[in-house]
PDB file of C-alpha atoms in Angstrom:
ATOM      1  CA  ALA A 141      81.666 107.387 107.490  1.00  0.00           C
ATOM      2  CA  ALA A 142      84.070 108.944 105.018  1.00  0.00           C
ATOM      3  CA  LEU A 143      87.054 108.547 107.346  1.00  0.00           C
ATOM      4  CA  ALA A 144      86.148 104.917 107.997  1.00  0.00           C
ATOM      5  CA  HIS A 145      85.986 104.259 104.234  1.00  0.00           C
ATOM      6  CA  ARG A 146      89.263 106.097 103.741  1.00  0.00           C
ATOM      7  CA  SER A 147      91.013 104.029 106.428  1.00  0.00           C
ATOM      8  CA  VAL A 148      90.138 100.815 104.594  1.00  0.00           C
ATOM      9  CA  ILE A 149      91.336 102.198 101.258  1.00  0.00           C
ATOM     10  CA  GLU A 150      94.582 103.233 102.909  1.00  0.00           C
ATOM     11  CA  VAL A 151      95.097  99.707 104.311  1.00  0.00           C
ATOM     12  CA  ILE A 152      94.560  98.239 100.845  1.00  0.00           C
ATOM     13  CA  ASP A 153      96.974 100.821  99.440  1.00  0.00           C
ATOM     14  CA  GLY A 154      99.579  99.943 102.076  1.00  0.00           C
ATOM     15  CA  SER A 155      99.482 103.438 103.585  1.00  0.00           C
ATOM     16  CA  TYR A 156      99.389 102.173 107.160  1.00  0.00           C
ATOM     17  CA  ALA A 157     100.275 105.417 108.929  1.00  0.00           C
ATOM     18  CA  ALA A 158      97.493 107.214 107.068  1.00  0.00           C
ATOM     19  CA  ALA A 159      95.107 104.310 107.694  1.00  0.00           C
ATOM     20  CA  ALA A 160      95.850 104.429 111.423  1.00  0.00           C
ATOM     21  CA  ALA A 161      95.258 108.179 111.536  1.00  0.00           C
ATOM     22  CA  SER A 162      91.990 107.939 109.586  1.00  0.00           C
ATOM     23  CA  ALA A 163      90.716 105.025 111.672  1.00  0.00           C
ATOM     24  CA  ARG A 164      91.670 106.749 114.930  1.00  0.00           C
ATOM     25  CA  GLN A 165      89.948 109.971 113.888  1.00  0.00           C
ATOM     26  CA  SER A 166      86.855 108.099 112.699  1.00  0.00           C
ATOM     27  CA  LEU A 167      86.566 106.208 115.986  1.00  0.00           C
ATOM     28  CA  ARG A 168      87.192 109.367 118.031  1.00  0.00           C
ATOM     29  CA  GLU A 169      84.546 111.343 116.127  1.00  0.00           C
ATOM     30  CA  ALA A 170      82.061 108.481 116.410  1.00  0.00           C
ATOM     31  CA  ALA A 171      82.584 108.337 120.175  1.00  0.00           C
ATOM     32  CA  ALA A 172      82.186 112.102 120.499  1.00  0.00           C
ATOM     33  CA  SER A 173      78.988 112.011 118.452  1.00  0.00           C
ATOM     34  CA  GLN A 174      77.723 108.897 120.261  1.00  0.00           C
ATOM     35  CA  LEU A 175      77.529 107.054 116.938  1.00  0.00           C
ATOM     36  CA  LEU A 176      79.307 103.935 118.175  1.00  0.00           C
ATOM     37  CA  GLY A 177      76.683 101.683 116.577  1.00  0.00           C
ATOM     38  CA  ASP A 178      77.209 103.246 113.163  1.00  0.00           C
ATOM     39  CA  ALA A 179      77.297 100.608 110.442  1.00  0.00           C
ATOM     40  CA  TYR A 180      80.356 102.163 108.793  1.00  0.00           C
ATOM     41  CA  LEU A 181      82.402 102.279 111.979  1.00  0.00           C
ATOM     42  CA  VAL A 182      83.274  98.602 111.597  1.00  0.00           C
ATOM     43  CA  ARG A 183      85.383  99.614 108.588  1.00  0.00           C
ATOM     44  CA  ALA A 184      87.589 101.778 110.813  1.00  0.00           C
ATOM     45  CA  GLU A 185      87.851  98.927 113.323  1.00  0.00           C
ATOM     46  CA  ALA A 186      88.972  96.493 110.592  1.00  0.00           C
ATOM     47  CA  ALA A 187      91.574  98.955 109.327  1.00  0.00           C
ATOM     48  CA  ALA A 188      92.762  99.619 112.879  1.00  0.00           C
ATOM     49  CA  ALA A 189      93.089  95.853 113.518  1.00  0.00           C
ATOM     50  CA  TRP A 190      95.259  95.361 110.413  1.00  0.00           C
ATOM     51  CA  VAL A 191      97.478  98.334 111.210  1.00  0.00           C
ATOM     52  CA  ALA A 192      97.832  97.330 114.860  1.00  0.00           C
ATOM     53  CA  TYR A 193      99.032  93.894 113.707  1.00  0.00           C
ATOM     54  CA  GLU A 194     101.509  95.547 111.318  1.00  0.00           C
ATOM     55  CA  ARG A 195     102.836  97.565 114.259  1.00  0.00           C
ATOM     56  CA  LEU A 196     102.986  94.412 116.394  1.00  0.00           C
ATOM     57  CA  ASP A 197     100.481  95.891 118.821  1.00  0.00           C
ATOM     58  CA  VAL A 198      98.822  92.509 119.259  1.00  0.00           C
ATOM     59  CA  ASP A 199      96.453  93.460 122.084  1.00  0.00           C
ATOM     60  CA  ALA A 200      95.089  96.413 120.114  1.00  0.00           C
ATOM     61  CA  ALA A 201      94.767  94.227 117.010  1.00  0.00           C
ATOM     62  CA  TRP A 202      92.682  91.676 118.952  1.00  0.00           C
ATOM     63  CA  ASP A 203      90.558  94.472 120.482  1.00  0.00           C
ATOM     64  CA  HIS A 204      89.775  96.041 117.101  1.00  0.00           C
ATOM     65  CA  LEU A 205      89.176  92.628 115.548  1.00  0.00           C
ATOM     66  CA  ALA A 206      86.736  91.778 118.350  1.00  0.00           C
ATOM     67  CA  ALA A 207      84.783  94.945 117.527  1.00  0.00           C
ATOM     68  CA  VAL A 208      84.530  93.808 113.907  1.00  0.00           C
ATOM     69  CA  GLU A 209      83.554  90.274 114.849  1.00  0.00           C
ATOM     70  CA  ARG A 210      80.705  91.496 117.047  1.00  0.00           C
ATOM     71  CA  VAL A 211      78.932  92.431 113.805  1.00  0.00           C
ATOM     72  CA  SER A 212      77.172  89.584 112.008  1.00  0.00           C
ATOM     73  CA  ALA A 213      79.294  88.266 109.122  1.00  0.00           C
ATOM     74  CA  HIS A 214      76.504  88.771 106.590  1.00  0.00           C
ATOM     75  CA  GLU A 215      76.300  92.449 107.572  1.00  0.00           C
ATOM     76  CA  LEU A 216      79.964  92.968 106.690  1.00  0.00           C
ATOM     77  CA  ASP A 217      80.920  93.898 103.173  1.00  0.00           C
ATOM     78  CA  PRO A 218      83.522  91.668 101.438  1.00  0.00           C
ATOM     79  CA  VAL A 219      86.305  94.199 101.995  1.00  0.00           C
ATOM     80  CA  VAL A 220      85.858  94.293 105.776  1.00  0.00           C
ATOM     81  CA  ARG A 221      85.281  90.551 105.899  1.00  0.00           C
ATOM     82  CA  THR A 222      88.561  89.943 104.022  1.00  0.00           C
ATOM     83  CA  ILE A 223      90.570  92.278 106.219  1.00  0.00           C
ATOM     84  CA  ALA A 224      89.122  90.768 109.401  1.00  0.00           C
ATOM     85  CA  HIS A 225      89.586  87.202 108.145  1.00  0.00           C
ATOM     86  CA  ALA A 226      93.218  87.784 107.176  1.00  0.00           C
ATOM     87  CA  THR A 227      93.956  89.655 110.395  1.00  0.00           C
ATOM     88  CA  ARG A 228      92.623  86.783 112.510  1.00  0.00           C
ATOM     89  CA  GLY A 229      94.850  84.331 110.630  1.00  0.00           C
ATOM     90  CA  ARG A 230      97.894  86.515 111.152  1.00  0.00           C
ATOM     91  CA  LEU A 231      97.131  86.928 114.857  1.00  0.00           C
ATOM     92  CA  LEU A 232      96.658  83.196 115.328  1.00  0.00           C
ATOM     93  CA  THR A 233     100.152  82.685 113.882  1.00  0.00           C
ATOM     94  CA  LEU A 234     101.646  85.142 116.381  1.00  0.00           C
ATOM     95  CA  HIS A 235     100.140  82.980 119.115  1.00  0.00           C
ATOM     96  CA  GLY A 236     101.861  79.930 117.682  1.00  0.00           C
ATOM     97  CA  GLU A 237      98.639  78.479 116.301  1.00  0.00           C
ATOM     98  CA  HIS A 238     100.097  77.921 112.835  1.00  0.00           C
ATOM     99  CA  GLU A 239      97.944  74.978 111.789  1.00  0.00           C
ATOM    100  CA  HIS A 240      94.769  76.642 113.021  1.00  0.00           C
ATOM    101  CA  ALA A 241      95.743  79.833 111.168  1.00  0.00           C
ATOM    102  CA  TRP A 242      96.461  77.888 107.965  1.00  0.00           C
ATOM    103  CA  THR A 243      93.134  76.104 108.148  1.00  0.00           C
ATOM    104  CA  TRP A 244      91.376  79.385 108.913  1.00  0.00           C
ATOM    105  CA  LEU A 245      92.877  81.125 105.891  1.00  0.00           C
ATOM    106  CA  SER A 246      92.432  78.123 103.602  1.00  0.00           C
ATOM    107  CA  SER A 247      88.837  77.247 104.337  1.00  0.00           C
ATOM    108  CA  GLY A 248      87.044  80.482 105.095  1.00  0.00           C
ATOM    109  CA  PRO A 249      84.115  81.922 103.238  1.00  0.00           C
ATOM    110  CA  LEU A 250      86.506  83.998 101.171  1.00  0.00           C
ATOM    111  CA  ARG A 251      88.443  82.444  98.327  1.00  0.00           C
ATOM    112  CA  ARG A 252      91.350  84.349  96.847  1.00  0.00           C
ATOM    113  CA  GLY A 253      90.179  83.612  93.292  1.00  0.00           C
ATOM    114  CA  ASP A 254      86.812  85.193  94.052  1.00  0.00           C
ATOM    115  CA  LEU A 255      88.316  88.426  95.345  1.00  0.00           C
ATOM    116  CA  PRO A 256      89.478  91.491  93.470  1.00  0.00           C
ATOM    117  CA  PRO A 257      93.308  91.546  93.200  1.00  0.00           C
ATOM    118  CA  THR A 258      93.728  94.177  95.917  1.00  0.00           C
ATOM    119  CA  LEU A 259      91.920  92.004  98.450  1.00  0.00           C
ATOM    120  CA  GLY A 260      93.532  88.826  97.155  1.00  0.00           C
ATOM    121  CA  ARG A 261      96.866  90.458  97.915  1.00  0.00           C
ATOM    122  CA  LEU A 262      95.915  90.941 101.587  1.00  0.00           C
ATOM    123  CA  LEU A 263      94.885  87.310 101.851  1.00  0.00           C
ATOM    124  CA  THR A 264      98.108  86.211 100.142  1.00  0.00           C
ATOM    125  CA  VAL A 265     100.178  88.290 102.593  1.00  0.00           C
ATOM    126  CA  ALA A 266      98.477  86.554 105.487  1.00  0.00           C
ATOM    127  CA  ARG A 267      98.869  83.088 103.968  1.00  0.00           C
ATOM    128  CA  ALA A 268     102.561  83.713 103.247  1.00  0.00           C
ATOM    129  CA  GLU A 269     103.180  84.781 106.851  1.00  0.00           C
ATOM    130  CA  VAL A 270     101.390  81.702 108.157  1.00  0.00           C
ATOM    131  CA  ALA A 271     103.354  79.470 105.767  1.00  0.00           C
ATOM    132  CA  VAL A 272     106.589  80.922 107.167  1.00  0.00           C
ATOM    133  CA  GLY A 273     105.338  80.301 110.702  1.00  0.00           C
ATOM    134  CA  ARG A 274     104.537  76.701 109.769  1.00  0.00           C
ATOM    135  CA  ARG A 275     108.046  76.349 108.324  1.00  0.00           C
ATOM    136  CA  ASP A 276     106.453  75.122 105.091  1.00  0.00           C
ATOM    137  CA  PRO A 277     108.773  76.098 102.205  1.00  0.00           C
ATOM    138  CA  THR A 278     106.449  74.597  99.607  1.00  0.00           C
ATOM    139  CA  ALA A 279     103.537  76.785 100.790  1.00  0.00           C
ATOM    140  CA  VAL A 280     105.823  79.833 100.968  1.00  0.00           C
ATOM    141  CA  GLU A 281     106.866  79.200  97.371  1.00  0.00           C
ATOM    142  CA  ARG A 282     103.210  78.803  96.296  1.00  0.00           C
ATOM    143  CA  GLU A 283     102.295  82.122  97.930  1.00  0.00           C
ATOM    144  CA  ALA A 284     105.333  83.789  96.287  1.00  0.00           C
ATOM    145  CA  ASP A 285     104.185  82.397  92.930  1.00  0.00           C
ATOM    146  CA  THR A 286     100.698  83.787  93.640  1.00  0.00           C
ATOM    147  CA  PHE A 287     102.213  87.224  94.286  1.00  0.00           C
ATOM    148  CA  GLU A 288     104.084  86.986  91.018  1.00  0.00           C
ATOM    149  CA  ARG A 289     100.934  86.040  89.080  1.00  0.00           C
ATOM    150  CA  MET A 290      99.179  88.998  90.706  1.00  0.00           C
ATOM    151  CA  GLY A 291     101.909  91.289  89.412  1.00  0.00           C
ATOM    152  CA  GLN A 292     103.288  91.944  92.889  1.00  0.00           C
ATOM    153  CA  PRO A 293     107.045  92.373  93.461  1.00  0.00           C
TER     154      PRO A 293
END
């Protein structure tokens, strides 16, 4: 469980290599211990999905995201839900589904204003990428302004 928690913290921190290593180790140890149904394992899957996207390993990102989405949404904590939600939006954009991705990220159960800044940043990253994919300079500017208000460079 500790490695799964750590992998999520490392994603939020932007330490993607460390997050990948922690998630991989957590998943490996869970498989070896036959704890694949462990409630905390979904955290490692969410971290692995985000990192796989960052590395443009789209198939792995979808696979890890599918593992997260097999868990009921109300069983997921807000951190995992945010990472999974943003990852899905980013993946939809890679598949050319820009409008679907924008709608997904704009109307989900998670609102940026309701999230702590670290999670709001992840959602803003996803929305900015989708806005670029949509070729929507106004939305890109809005997301850049949001980053600035959040104190992000």
